[in-house]
Amino acid sequence: MNIKKIMALLLTTLLIMGTFVGCGNNKPKESSKTVDKNTEKENGSGEEAQDKESSLSGEVVYWSMWSENEPQAKILKGAIERFEKANPDVKVDVQWQGRGVRDLVIPAIEGGQKLDIFDSDPVGMYTSLGKSLLNLDELYSSPSISDPSKTLAETILPSLVKWDKSLADGVELNGHFSVPYAPYAVTWFYNKDHFEKAGIKSVPKTWEELDAACASLKEAGYKPITVDDAYYSMMFSYYLDRAITNDEVAKLVSDNTGESWDNPLVVQAIEAFEDFHKKGYFAPEVETNKYPAGQQQVALDEATMYFNGTWLPAEVSATTGPDFNWGQFTFPTVPNGKGKITDLTFGGQAFLANAKTDNKEATLELLKYFVDTKTQEAFAEEGLTACTVGTKWPDSIADAQAIVSEADKNINWGANLSGDFAEAIVVPEMVNVMIGKSTAKEFIEKMKKDAKTYAK
């Protein structure tokens, strides 16, 4: 084993022992700026909008999902200081609860405890709290601190605004009940230097173009695609999404008759992976890769592409160093597929408020400071992702920012390829096709048979 691999193994071990959070807890600090740099007055300091004396008073209680020593906490403290300076009669009581906040908020609100603002994964909060959440339509339509000529909604990435509305619709709420921030996305990650040396001029937008890119990479001496056991299901599940849509994937894995597996587009999906195996596009190590071996193959220049989330560059930064030439592209469309290229798994954390807050006006105003341009620029300067339009993400995931900005529909994690049957039968057998231990025909026959027997 060469020295580079030994060092990478040691560094990876140390990284796993840390407390990295997927949405960007320990990402490396990278230089970031606002894309369209405005004057300081337009830039969101907020003081100009607060020249007149504030009429707000009282207390706002905020329970944070961050621990006090994390960079996110430092940034939010700065936003709170600016808010309190502009509103001197309001005191913000912050409790840095850490990731356990999600387990504390629900009983606190249901028990009538004083709590105004909290942040967490909004999916679970919408499901658990529902009508206990404060409707934020008034906040979304109010002037932004960053640019009073725009509403707050106009300063947030449109895909995040749509996502929040879809979450509300999913639990039969009308309007907006959270403000998403710290966004992430699931995309293909690739080594731009490999693409350039292989003569690939643009990222693939169709499966045929991905096939051609893989052929060029192989010809240039690279292993085109790698993966490890933590993410085995992802590529196949997203092919299925592009072929039959996310909703139909859920029906596929829950069909105990097995008949859905005869769908020509489902057959096409597994045949595509058999084809890629036969062409040698999957790295040989895929069969035995244990997480994080796959992503380390990319970090060590041993493979080109890996399908993962925007936390990936931070997770392998100890191996790659700051100069790795990262690129991202969204999962391509597939022949005759019903899914769109703008369908994307993305999300983030979100700020939410208690419907029973006794200081609604101050609560809404503080939320403005949390997602104004100045606060979000501070996130970007720490190597984290920003939720505001025009605030540049770290260079290592800059391509993903455009992908998120253009996203139209949110795909559930794993494109709904989940549940006992999927985990126990579908994914292991799909991997067997990827590594050549079985054929696409054998896979379909086994799915049809096991779907019936597994349901018994």
Tab-separated table of C-alpha atoms in Angstrom:
chain	number	residue	atom	x	y	z
A	1	MET	CA	0.000	0.000	0.000
A	2	ASN	CA	1.463	3.347	-0.998
A	3	ILE	CA	1.997	6.239	1.414
A	4	LYS	CA	-0.910	8.277	-0.009
A	5	LYS	CA	-3.386	5.478	0.661
A	6	ILE	CA	-2.040	4.890	4.189
A	7	MET	CA	-2.398	8.574	5.021
A	8	ALA	CA	-5.890	8.658	3.519
A	9	LEU	CA	-6.927	5.666	5.631
A	10	LEU	CA	-5.661	7.334	8.822
A	11	LEU	CA	-7.332	10.618	7.986
A	12	THR	CA	-10.605	8.889	7.127
A	13	THR	CA	-10.563	7.077	10.481
A	14	LEU	CA	-10.151	10.386	12.291
A	15	LEU	CA	-12.928	11.927	10.230
A	16	ILE	CA	-15.387	9.140	11.078
A	17	MET	CA	-14.630	9.614	14.789
A	18	GLY	CA	-15.684	13.257	14.526
A	19	THR	CA	-19.135	14.684	14.680
A	20	PHE	CA	-19.716	15.653	11.084
A	21	VAL	CA	-23.325	16.397	10.266
A	22	GLY	CA	-24.428	15.692	6.681
A	23	CYS	CA	-25.903	19.114	6.100
A	24	GLY	CA	-22.595	20.856	6.613
A	25	ASN	CA	-21.527	20.849	10.250
A	26	ASN	CA	-17.770	20.553	9.784
A	27	LYS	CA	-17.243	21.589	6.192
A	28	PRO	CA	-13.977	23.282	5.303
A	29	LYS	CA	-13.844	27.050	5.199
A	30	GLU	CA	-13.875	28.223	1.607
A	31	SER	CA	-13.912	31.678	0.093
A	32	SER	CA	-17.424	32.796	-0.868
A	33	LYS	CA	-18.944	36.060	-1.998
A	34	THR	CA	-22.319	37.319	-3.064
A	35	VAL	CA	-22.569	36.780	-6.815
A	36	ASP	CA	-24.112	40.192	-7.483
A	37	LYS	CA	-22.383	42.300	-4.865
A	38	ASN	CA	-24.626	45.167	-3.836
A	39	THR	CA	-23.852	48.247	-1.856
A	40	GLU	CA	-23.617	47.848	1.899
A	41	LYS	CA	-27.030	49.393	2.254
A	42	GLU	CA	-28.588	46.820	-0.102
A	43	ASN	CA	-26.434	44.046	1.244
A	44	GLY	CA	-28.589	43.402	4.257
A	45	SER	CA	-27.039	44.998	7.314
A	46	GLY	CA	-30.595	45.879	8.306
A	47	GLU	CA	-29.635	49.016	10.199
A	48	GLU	CA	-30.908	51.279	7.385
A	49	ALA	CA	-34.343	49.682	7.582
A	50	GLN	CA	-34.337	50.269	11.356
A	51	ASP	CA	-33.584	54.002	11.384
A	52	LYS	CA	-36.907	54.689	13.025
A	53	GLU	CA	-37.399	53.546	16.598
A	54	SER	CA	-38.538	49.947	16.911
A	55	SER	CA	-41.938	49.336	18.479
A	56	LEU	CA	-41.109	45.716	19.314
A	57	SER	CA	-40.604	44.613	22.904
A	58	GLY	CA	-40.672	41.553	25.134
A	59	GLU	CA	-38.836	38.239	24.759
A	60	VAL	CA	-38.317	35.687	21.985
A	61	VAL	CA	-37.304	32.166	23.022
A	62	TYR	CA	-35.285	30.259	20.428
A	63	TRP	CA	-34.305	26.607	20.774
A	64	SER	CA	-31.489	25.814	18.353
A	65	MET	CA	-30.506	22.529	16.761
A	66	TRP	CA	-26.856	23.627	16.915
A	67	SER	CA	-24.430	23.264	19.795
A	68	GLU	CA	-22.953	26.536	21.001
A	69	ASN	CA	-19.416	25.756	19.802
A	70	GLU	CA	-20.456	25.069	16.203
A	71	PRO	CA	-19.912	27.614	13.402
A	72	GLN	CA	-23.656	27.757	12.735
A	73	ALA	CA	-24.235	28.915	16.313
A	74	LYS	CA	-21.603	31.635	15.961
A	75	ILE	CA	-23.313	32.926	12.821
A	76	LEU	CA	-26.776	32.916	14.369
A	77	LYS	CA	-25.428	34.717	17.430
A	78	GLY	CA	-24.312	37.484	15.093
A	79	ALA	CA	-27.805	37.690	13.586
A	80	ILE	CA	-29.315	37.871	17.078
A	81	GLU	CA	-26.929	40.664	18.065
A	82	ARG	CA	-27.955	42.695	15.009
A	83	PHE	CA	-31.620	42.062	15.766
A	84	GLU	CA	-31.279	43.113	19.409
A	85	LYS	CA	-29.361	46.248	18.405
A	86	ALA	CA	-32.161	47.229	16.025
A	87	ASN	CA	-34.826	46.244	18.570
A	88	PRO	CA	-33.359	47.173	21.976
A	89	ASP	CA	-36.546	46.401	23.894
A	90	VAL	CA	-36.537	42.758	22.775
A	91	LYS	CA	-34.451	40.094	24.487
A	92	VAL	CA	-33.681	36.831	22.699
A	93	ASP	CA	-33.345	33.808	24.990
A	94	VAL	CA	-31.315	31.180	23.110
A	95	GLN	CA	-30.962	27.589	24.221
A	96	TRP	CA	-28.379	25.660	22.212
A	97	GLN	CA	-30.052	22.250	22.364
A	98	GLY	CA	-28.063	20.474	19.656
A	99	ARG	CA	-29.479	17.691	17.475
A	100	GLY	CA	-31.696	16.479	20.305
A	101	VAL	CA	-33.913	19.530	19.866
A	102	ARG	CA	-36.312	17.558	17.686
A	103	ASP	CA	-37.112	15.267	20.622
A	104	LEU	CA	-37.546	18.189	23.022
A	105	VAL	CA	-39.649	20.580	20.957
A	106	ILE	CA	-42.717	18.402	20.522
A	107	PRO	CA	-43.457	17.802	24.239
A	108	ALA	CA	-42.506	21.421	25.024
A	109	ILE	CA	-45.029	22.859	22.586
A	110	GLU	CA	-47.702	20.322	23.413
A	111	GLY	CA	-47.178	21.082	27.109
A	112	GLY	CA	-47.575	24.829	26.636
A	113	GLN	CA	-43.965	25.713	27.440
A	114	LYS	CA	-42.705	29.158	26.408
A	115	LEU	CA	-41.047	28.575	23.027
A	116	ASP	CA	-41.234	30.822	19.983
A	117	ILE	CA	-38.689	29.668	17.370
A	118	PHE	CA	-36.848	26.407	16.779
A	119	ASP	CA	-35.002	24.792	13.888
A	120	SER	CA	-34.767	21.193	12.731
A	121	ASP	CA	-35.469	18.923	9.770
A	122	PRO	CA	-38.868	20.289	8.705
A	123	VAL	CA	-40.167	16.977	7.333
A	124	GLY	CA	-40.497	15.403	10.767
A	125	MET	CA	-41.760	18.613	12.330
A	126	TYR	CA	-44.550	19.031	9.813
A	127	THR	CA	-45.639	15.458	10.447
A	128	SER	CA	-45.390	15.656	14.234
A	129	LEU	CA	-46.601	19.171	14.980
A	130	GLY	CA	-48.858	20.109	12.068
A	131	LYS	CA	-51.305	22.788	13.215
A	132	SER	CA	-49.131	23.644	16.211
A	133	LEU	CA	-46.847	25.467	13.749
A	134	LEU	CA	-47.249	29.182	13.085
A	135	ASN	CA	-48.384	30.124	9.583
A	136	LEU	CA	-45.553	32.189	8.075
A	137	ASP	CA	-47.305	33.581	5.005
A	138	GLU	CA	-47.104	37.049	6.540
A	139	LEU	CA	-43.341	36.643	6.894
A	140	TYR	CA	-42.907	35.389	3.322
A	141	SER	CA	-44.793	38.381	1.909
A	142	SER	CA	-43.095	41.012	4.097
A	143	PRO	CA	-40.148	43.178	2.920
A	144	SER	CA	-36.737	41.555	3.178
A	145	ILE	CA	-34.099	43.145	5.391
A	146	SER	CA	-31.520	42.420	2.690
A	147	ASP	CA	-33.489	44.290	0.022
A	148	PRO	CA	-36.696	46.013	1.165
A	149	SER	CA	-37.824	46.278	-2.464
A	150	LYS	CA	-38.301	42.503	-2.443
A	151	THR	CA	-40.385	40.208	-0.288
A	152	LEU	CA	-38.593	37.666	1.855
A	153	ALA	CA	-39.923	34.918	-0.434
A	154	GLU	CA	-38.202	36.557	-3.402
A	155	THR	CA	-34.823	36.412	-1.664
A	156	ILE	CA	-35.014	32.679	-0.836
A	157	LEU	CA	-34.070	30.047	-3.441
A	158	PRO	CA	-37.342	29.299	-5.301
A	159	SER	CA	-36.899	25.542	-4.971
A	160	LEU	CA	-36.781	25.876	-1.174
A	161	VAL	CA	-39.952	27.976	-1.183
A	162	LYS	CA	-41.686	25.314	-3.307
A	163	TRP	CA	-40.369	22.569	-1.058
A	164	ASP	CA	-41.811	24.172	2.051
A	165	LYS	CA	-45.196	24.568	0.352
A	166	SER	CA	-45.145	20.913	-0.697
A	167	LEU	CA	-44.408	19.841	2.891
A	168	ALA	CA	-47.386	21.860	4.102
A	169	ASP	CA	-49.598	20.397	1.394
A	170	GLY	CA	-48.500	16.923	2.455
A	171	VAL	CA	-50.048	17.364	5.902
A	172	GLU	CA	-53.058	19.338	4.606
A	173	LEU	CA	-51.859	22.745	5.759
A	174	ASN	CA	-52.427	25.771	3.564
A	175	GLY	CA	-49.463	28.112	3.226
A	176	HIS	CA	-45.892	28.288	4.537
A	177	PHE	CA	-44.951	27.100	8.008
A	178	SER	CA	-41.145	26.972	7.859
A	179	VAL	CA	-38.226	28.855	6.301
A	180	PRO	CA	-35.711	26.349	4.895
A	181	TYR	CA	-31.981	27.027	5.164
A	182	ALA	CA	-28.677	25.074	5.080
A	183	PRO	CA	-29.783	23.339	1.847
A	184	TYR	CA	-28.339	20.113	0.478
A	185	ALA	CA	-28.852	18.101	-2.700
A	186	VAL	CA	-28.145	14.615	-4.069
A	187	THR	CA	-26.235	14.677	-7.363
A	188	TRP	CA	-23.466	13.007	-9.291
A	189	PHE	CA	-20.042	14.141	-8.066
A	190	TYR	CA	-17.146	13.904	-10.460
A	191	ASN	CA	-13.520	14.829	-10.982
A	192	LYS	CA	-13.434	17.666	-13.515
A	193	ASP	CA	-9.792	16.983	-14.322
A	194	HIS	CA	-10.691	13.428	-15.382
A	195	PHE	CA	-13.459	14.728	-17.638
A	196	GLU	CA	-11.084	17.220	-19.258
A	197	LYS	CA	-8.343	14.642	-19.835
A	198	ALA	CA	-10.915	12.236	-21.297
A	199	GLY	CA	-12.103	14.931	-23.709
A	200	ILE	CA	-15.610	15.239	-22.219
A	201	LYS	CA	-16.858	18.716	-23.063
A	202	SER	CA	-20.115	18.840	-21.091
A	203	VAL	CA	-21.868	16.979	-18.297
A	204	PRO	CA	-24.290	14.195	-19.301
A	205	LYS	CA	-27.958	15.124	-19.453
A	206	THR	CA	-29.221	11.801	-20.827
A	207	TRP	CA	-28.361	8.190	-20.046
A	208	GLU	CA	-26.871	7.864	-23.531
A	209	GLU	CA	-24.561	10.794	-22.811
A	210	LEU	CA	-23.564	9.227	-19.489
A	211	ASP	CA	-22.770	6.012	-21.362
A	212	ALA	CA	-20.579	7.951	-23.808
A	213	ALA	CA	-18.812	9.788	-20.961
A	214	CYS	CA	-18.070	6.490	-19.220
A	215	ALA	CA	-16.652	5.068	-22.459
A	216	SER	CA	-14.339	8.082	-22.819
A	217	LEU	CA	-13.213	7.828	-19.190
A	218	LYS	CA	-12.465	4.129	-19.522
A	219	GLU	CA	-10.536	4.755	-22.725
A	220	ALA	CA	-8.506	7.399	-20.864
A	221	GLY	CA	-7.597	4.861	-18.165
A	222	TYR	CA	-10.065	5.850	-15.436
A	223	LYS	CA	-12.613	3.838	-13.467
A	224	PRO	CA	-15.773	5.734	-14.425
A	225	ILE	CA	-18.141	4.961	-11.526
A	226	THR	CA	-17.716	3.793	-7.958
A	227	VAL	CA	-19.982	3.308	-4.943
A	228	ASP	CA	-19.892	1.634	-1.537
A	229	ASP	CA	-22.341	-0.265	0.627
A	230	ALA	CA	-23.785	2.865	2.278
A	231	TYR	CA	-25.150	4.077	-1.066
A	232	TYR	CA	-25.638	0.914	-3.131
A	233	SER	CA	-29.302	1.619	-3.811
A	234	MET	CA	-28.986	5.231	-4.901
A	235	MET	CA	-28.056	5.006	-8.591
A	236	PHE	CA	-30.637	2.319	-9.332
A	237	SER	CA	-33.389	4.072	-7.395
A	238	TYR	CA	-32.816	7.299	-9.324
A	239	TYR	CA	-32.828	5.485	-12.638
A	240	LEU	CA	-36.214	4.098	-11.593
A	241	ASP	CA	-37.380	7.594	-10.693
A	242	ARG	CA	-36.367	8.916	-14.091
A	243	ALA	CA	-38.064	5.917	-15.724
A	244	ILE	CA	-41.387	5.599	-13.858
A	245	THR	CA	-41.366	8.524	-11.343
A	246	ASN	CA	-40.882	8.592	-7.604
A	247	ASP	CA	-44.504	7.737	-6.792
A	248	GLU	CA	-44.476	4.651	-9.000
A	249	VAL	CA	-41.269	3.408	-7.352
A	250	ALA	CA	-43.156	3.321	-4.039
A	251	LYS	CA	-45.905	1.263	-5.671
A	252	LEU	CA	-43.354	-1.036	-7.270
A	253	VAL	CA	-41.724	-2.082	-4.003
A	254	SER	CA	-45.074	-2.481	-2.229
A	255	ASP	CA	-46.694	-4.616	-4.961
A	256	ASN	CA	-47.006	-8.084	-3.407
A	257	THR	CA	-48.235	-9.600	-6.680
A	258	GLY	CA	-44.865	-9.104	-8.376
A	259	GLU	CA	-46.565	-8.051	-11.607
A	260	SER	CA	-45.161	-4.505	-11.577
A	261	TRP	CA	-41.661	-5.846	-12.165
A	262	ASP	CA	-42.673	-6.732	-15.746
A	263	ASN	CA	-43.048	-3.029	-16.546
A	264	PRO	CA	-40.789	-2.502	-19.604
A	265	LEU	CA	-39.258	0.616	-18.031
A	266	VAL	CA	-38.380	-1.327	-14.865
A	267	VAL	CA	-36.808	-4.062	-16.990
A	268	GLN	CA	-34.955	-1.345	-18.902
A	269	ALA	CA	-33.552	0.004	-15.625
A	270	ILE	CA	-31.900	-3.210	-14.501
A	271	GLU	CA	-30.739	-3.972	-18.049
A	272	ALA	CA	-28.997	-0.577	-18.091
A	273	PHE	CA	-26.975	-1.582	-15.038
A	274	GLU	CA	-26.174	-4.966	-16.537
A	275	ASP	CA	-24.987	-3.144	-19.667
A	276	PHE	CA	-22.740	-0.807	-17.645
A	277	HIS	CA	-21.209	-3.831	-15.892
A	278	LYS	CA	-20.489	-5.570	-19.179
A	279	LYS	CA	-18.814	-2.417	-20.487
A	280	GLY	CA	-16.598	-2.202	-17.400
A	281	TYR	CA	-17.922	1.131	-16.184
A	282	PHE	CA	-18.240	0.128	-12.520
A	283	ALA	CA	-14.986	0.026	-10.555
A	284	PRO	CA	-14.068	-3.591	-9.684
A	285	GLU	CA	-13.877	-2.616	-6.008
A	286	VAL	CA	-17.651	-1.941	-5.954
A	287	GLU	CA	-18.257	-5.553	-4.921
A	288	THR	CA	-16.307	-5.220	-1.673
A	289	ASN	CA	-16.374	-1.478	-0.948
A	290	LYS	CA	-17.383	-0.713	2.632
A	291	TYR	CA	-18.215	2.893	3.417
A	292	PRO	CA	-16.325	5.202	2.998
A	293	ALA	CA	-14.180	3.214	0.567
A	294	GLY	CA	-16.105	4.344	-2.516
A	295	GLN	CA	-15.865	8.034	-1.838
A	296	GLN	CA	-12.218	7.625	-0.917
A	297	GLN	CA	-11.615	6.108	-4.363
A	298	VAL	CA	-12.773	9.409	-5.859
A	299	ALA	CA	-10.787	11.430	-3.338
A	300	LEU	CA	-7.644	9.448	-4.166
A	301	ASP	CA	-8.028	9.966	-7.935
A	302	GLU	CA	-8.776	6.265	-8.424
A	303	ALA	CA	-12.337	6.681	-9.766
A	304	THR	CA	-14.204	9.534	-11.420
A	305	MET	CA	-17.888	9.570	-10.424
A	306	TYR	CA	-19.857	8.888	-7.233
A	307	PHE	CA	-23.568	9.573	-6.640
A	308	ASN	CA	-23.966	11.302	-3.280
A	309	GLY	CA	-24.981	14.425	-1.357
A	310	THR	CA	-23.461	17.894	-1.154
A	311	TRP	CA	-21.769	16.965	2.108
A	312	LEU	CA	-19.338	14.702	0.166
A	313	PRO	CA	-16.498	17.213	-0.495
A	314	ALA	CA	-16.392	18.094	3.196
A	315	GLU	CA	-16.336	14.440	4.235
A	316	VAL	CA	-13.270	13.705	2.106
A	317	SER	CA	-11.525	17.075	2.377
A	318	ALA	CA	-8.789	15.618	4.575
A	319	THR	CA	-7.880	13.334	1.666
A	320	THR	CA	-8.401	15.677	-1.275
A	321	GLY	CA	-7.049	18.895	0.192
A	322	PRO	CA	-8.450	22.255	-0.947
A	323	ASP	CA	-7.528	22.038	-4.631
A	324	PHE	CA	-9.549	19.025	-5.777
A	325	ASN	CA	-11.481	19.986	-8.917
A	326	TRP	CA	-15.025	18.961	-7.931
A	327	GLY	CA	-18.008	19.058	-10.268
A	328	GLN	CA	-21.631	18.019	-9.955
A	329	PHE	CA	-24.431	17.177	-12.384
A	330	THR	CA	-27.953	15.992	-11.784
A	331	PHE	CA	-29.121	12.482	-12.604
A	332	PRO	CA	-29.766	12.326	-16.362
A	333	THR	CA	-33.009	11.454	-18.091
A	334	VAL	CA	-33.449	7.898	-19.408
A	335	PRO	CA	-34.971	6.565	-22.645
A	336	ASN	CA	-38.771	6.803	-22.672
A	337	GLY	CA	-38.685	7.916	-19.049
A	338	LYS	CA	-41.488	9.816	-17.322
A	339	GLY	CA	-39.302	11.603	-14.772
A	340	LYS	CA	-37.813	15.045	-15.428
A	341	ILE	CA	-34.205	16.131	-15.045
A	342	THR	CA	-35.383	18.918	-12.718
A	343	ASP	CA	-36.721	16.349	-10.233
A	344	LEU	CA	-34.195	16.331	-7.396
A	345	THR	CA	-33.665	15.113	-3.873
A	346	PHE	CA	-32.889	18.252	-1.941
A	347	GLY	CA	-33.784	19.745	1.401
A	348	GLY	CA	-32.185	21.279	4.430
A	349	GLN	CA	-32.915	22.424	7.907
A	350	ALA	CA	-35.631	24.996	8.594
A	351	PHE	CA	-36.709	27.611	11.069
A	352	LEU	CA	-40.209	27.072	12.440
A	353	ALA	CA	-42.349	28.921	14.985
A	354	ASN	CA	-44.897	28.023	17.620
A	355	ALA	CA	-48.469	28.888	16.657
A	356	LYS	CA	-49.069	29.877	20.286
A	357	THR	CA	-46.220	32.388	20.455
A	358	ASP	CA	-47.186	35.410	22.556
A	359	ASN	CA	-44.787	37.682	20.650
A	360	LYS	CA	-45.576	37.054	16.998
A	361	GLU	CA	-44.246	40.356	15.625
A	362	ALA	CA	-40.824	40.012	17.238
A	363	THR	CA	-40.692	36.335	16.315
A	364	LEU	CA	-41.249	37.082	12.639
A	365	GLU	CA	-38.713	39.909	12.692
A	366	LEU	CA	-36.012	37.702	14.192
A	367	LEU	CA	-36.663	35.080	11.529
A	368	LYS	CA	-35.936	37.760	8.924
A	369	TYR	CA	-32.492	38.301	10.412
A	370	PHE	CA	-31.775	34.559	10.406
A	371	VAL	CA	-32.268	34.331	6.629
A	372	ASP	CA	-31.128	37.758	5.454
A	373	THR	CA	-28.236	38.066	3.039
A	374	LYS	CA	-25.712	39.104	5.679
A	375	THR	CA	-26.392	36.002	7.792
A	376	GLN	CA	-26.395	33.711	4.775
A	377	GLU	CA	-23.139	35.194	3.497
A	378	ALA	CA	-21.648	34.306	6.868
A	379	PHE	CA	-22.761	30.713	6.332
A	380	ALA	CA	-21.080	30.688	2.930
A	381	GLU	CA	-17.862	32.139	4.359
A	382	GLU	CA	-17.739	29.153	6.722
A	383	GLY	CA	-17.932	26.726	3.784
A	384	LEU	CA	-21.649	26.098	4.363
A	385	THR	CA	-24.577	26.436	1.966
A	386	ALA	CA	-26.756	29.539	1.837
A	387	CYS	CA	-30.509	29.705	1.256
A	388	THR	CA	-30.582	33.162	-0.350
A	389	VAL	CA	-30.653	33.935	-4.048
A	390	GLY	CA	-27.267	35.133	-5.340
A	391	THR	CA	-25.184	34.068	-2.342
A	392	LYS	CA	-22.379	31.907	-3.712
A	393	TRP	CA	-21.900	28.413	-2.310
A	394	PRO	CA	-18.406	27.018	-1.636
A	395	ASP	CA	-16.413	26.309	-4.788
A	396	SER	CA	-16.462	22.554	-4.190
A	397	ILE	CA	-20.267	22.447	-4.590
A	398	ALA	CA	-20.826	25.481	-6.806
A	399	ASP	CA	-22.349	23.359	-9.585
A	400	ALA	CA	-24.855	21.919	-7.135
A	401	GLN	CA	-26.124	25.407	-6.332
A	402	ALA	CA	-27.334	25.836	-9.902
A	403	ILE	CA	-28.932	22.396	-9.794
A	404	VAL	CA	-30.833	23.244	-6.608
A	405	SER	CA	-31.849	26.625	-7.994
A	406	GLU	CA	-33.396	24.956	-11.042
A	407	ALA	CA	-35.064	22.082	-9.166
A	408	ASP	CA	-38.791	21.804	-9.699
A	409	LYS	CA	-39.977	18.723	-7.819
A	410	ASN	CA	-38.541	17.197	-4.663
A	411	ILE	CA	-37.818	13.466	-4.763
A	412	ASN	CA	-38.006	11.543	-1.513
A	413	TRP	CA	-34.704	10.208	-0.192
A	414	GLY	CA	-33.723	7.119	-2.168
A	415	ALA	CA	-36.542	7.799	-4.644
A	416	ASN	CA	-38.837	5.643	-2.477
A	417	LEU	CA	-36.769	2.500	-2.984
A	418	SER	CA	-37.126	1.662	0.693
A	419	GLY	CA	-38.752	-0.729	3.123
A	420	ASP	CA	-38.038	-4.298	4.152
A	421	PHE	CA	-38.484	-5.867	0.725
A	422	ALA	CA	-36.304	-3.262	-0.987
A	423	GLU	CA	-33.527	-3.518	1.577
A	424	ALA	CA	-33.532	-7.302	1.945
A	425	ILE	CA	-34.179	-8.389	-1.646
A	426	VAL	CA	-34.140	-5.633	-4.271
A	427	VAL	CA	-30.888	-3.853	-3.424
A	428	PRO	CA	-28.697	-6.943	-2.809
A	429	GLU	CA	-29.886	-8.520	-6.052
A	430	MET	CA	-29.341	-5.265	-7.939
A	431	VAL	CA	-25.755	-5.204	-6.659
A	432	ASN	CA	-25.310	-8.758	-7.957
A	433	VAL	CA	-26.222	-7.486	-11.422
A	434	MET	CA	-23.811	-4.545	-11.061
A	435	ILE	CA	-20.931	-6.892	-10.290
A	436	GLY	CA	-21.899	-9.605	-12.790
A	437	LYS	CA	-23.035	-12.302	-10.387
A	438	SER	CA	-26.501	-12.427	-11.929
A	439	THR	CA	-28.302	-11.161	-15.015
A	440	ALA	CA	-31.074	-8.636	-15.494
A	441	LYS	CA	-33.430	-11.451	-16.498
A	442	GLU	CA	-32.642	-13.373	-13.318
A	443	PHE	CA	-33.176	-10.209	-11.281
A	444	ILE	CA	-36.680	-9.618	-12.678
A	445	GLU	CA	-37.709	-13.243	-12.156
A	446	LYS	CA	-36.502	-13.164	-8.566
A	447	MET	CA	-38.336	-9.878	-7.869
A	448	LYS	CA	-41.603	-11.318	-9.216
A	449	LYS	CA	-41.209	-14.449	-7.121
A	450	ASP	CA	-39.957	-12.862	-3.894
A	451	ALA	CA	-42.513	-10.056	-3.959
A	452	LYS	CA	-45.161	-12.734	-3.457
A	453	THR	CA	-43.334	-14.851	-0.901
A	454	TYR	CA	-41.973	-11.891	1.064
A	455	ALA	CA	-45.496	-10.573	1.598
A	456	LYS	CA	-46.644	-13.822	3.259
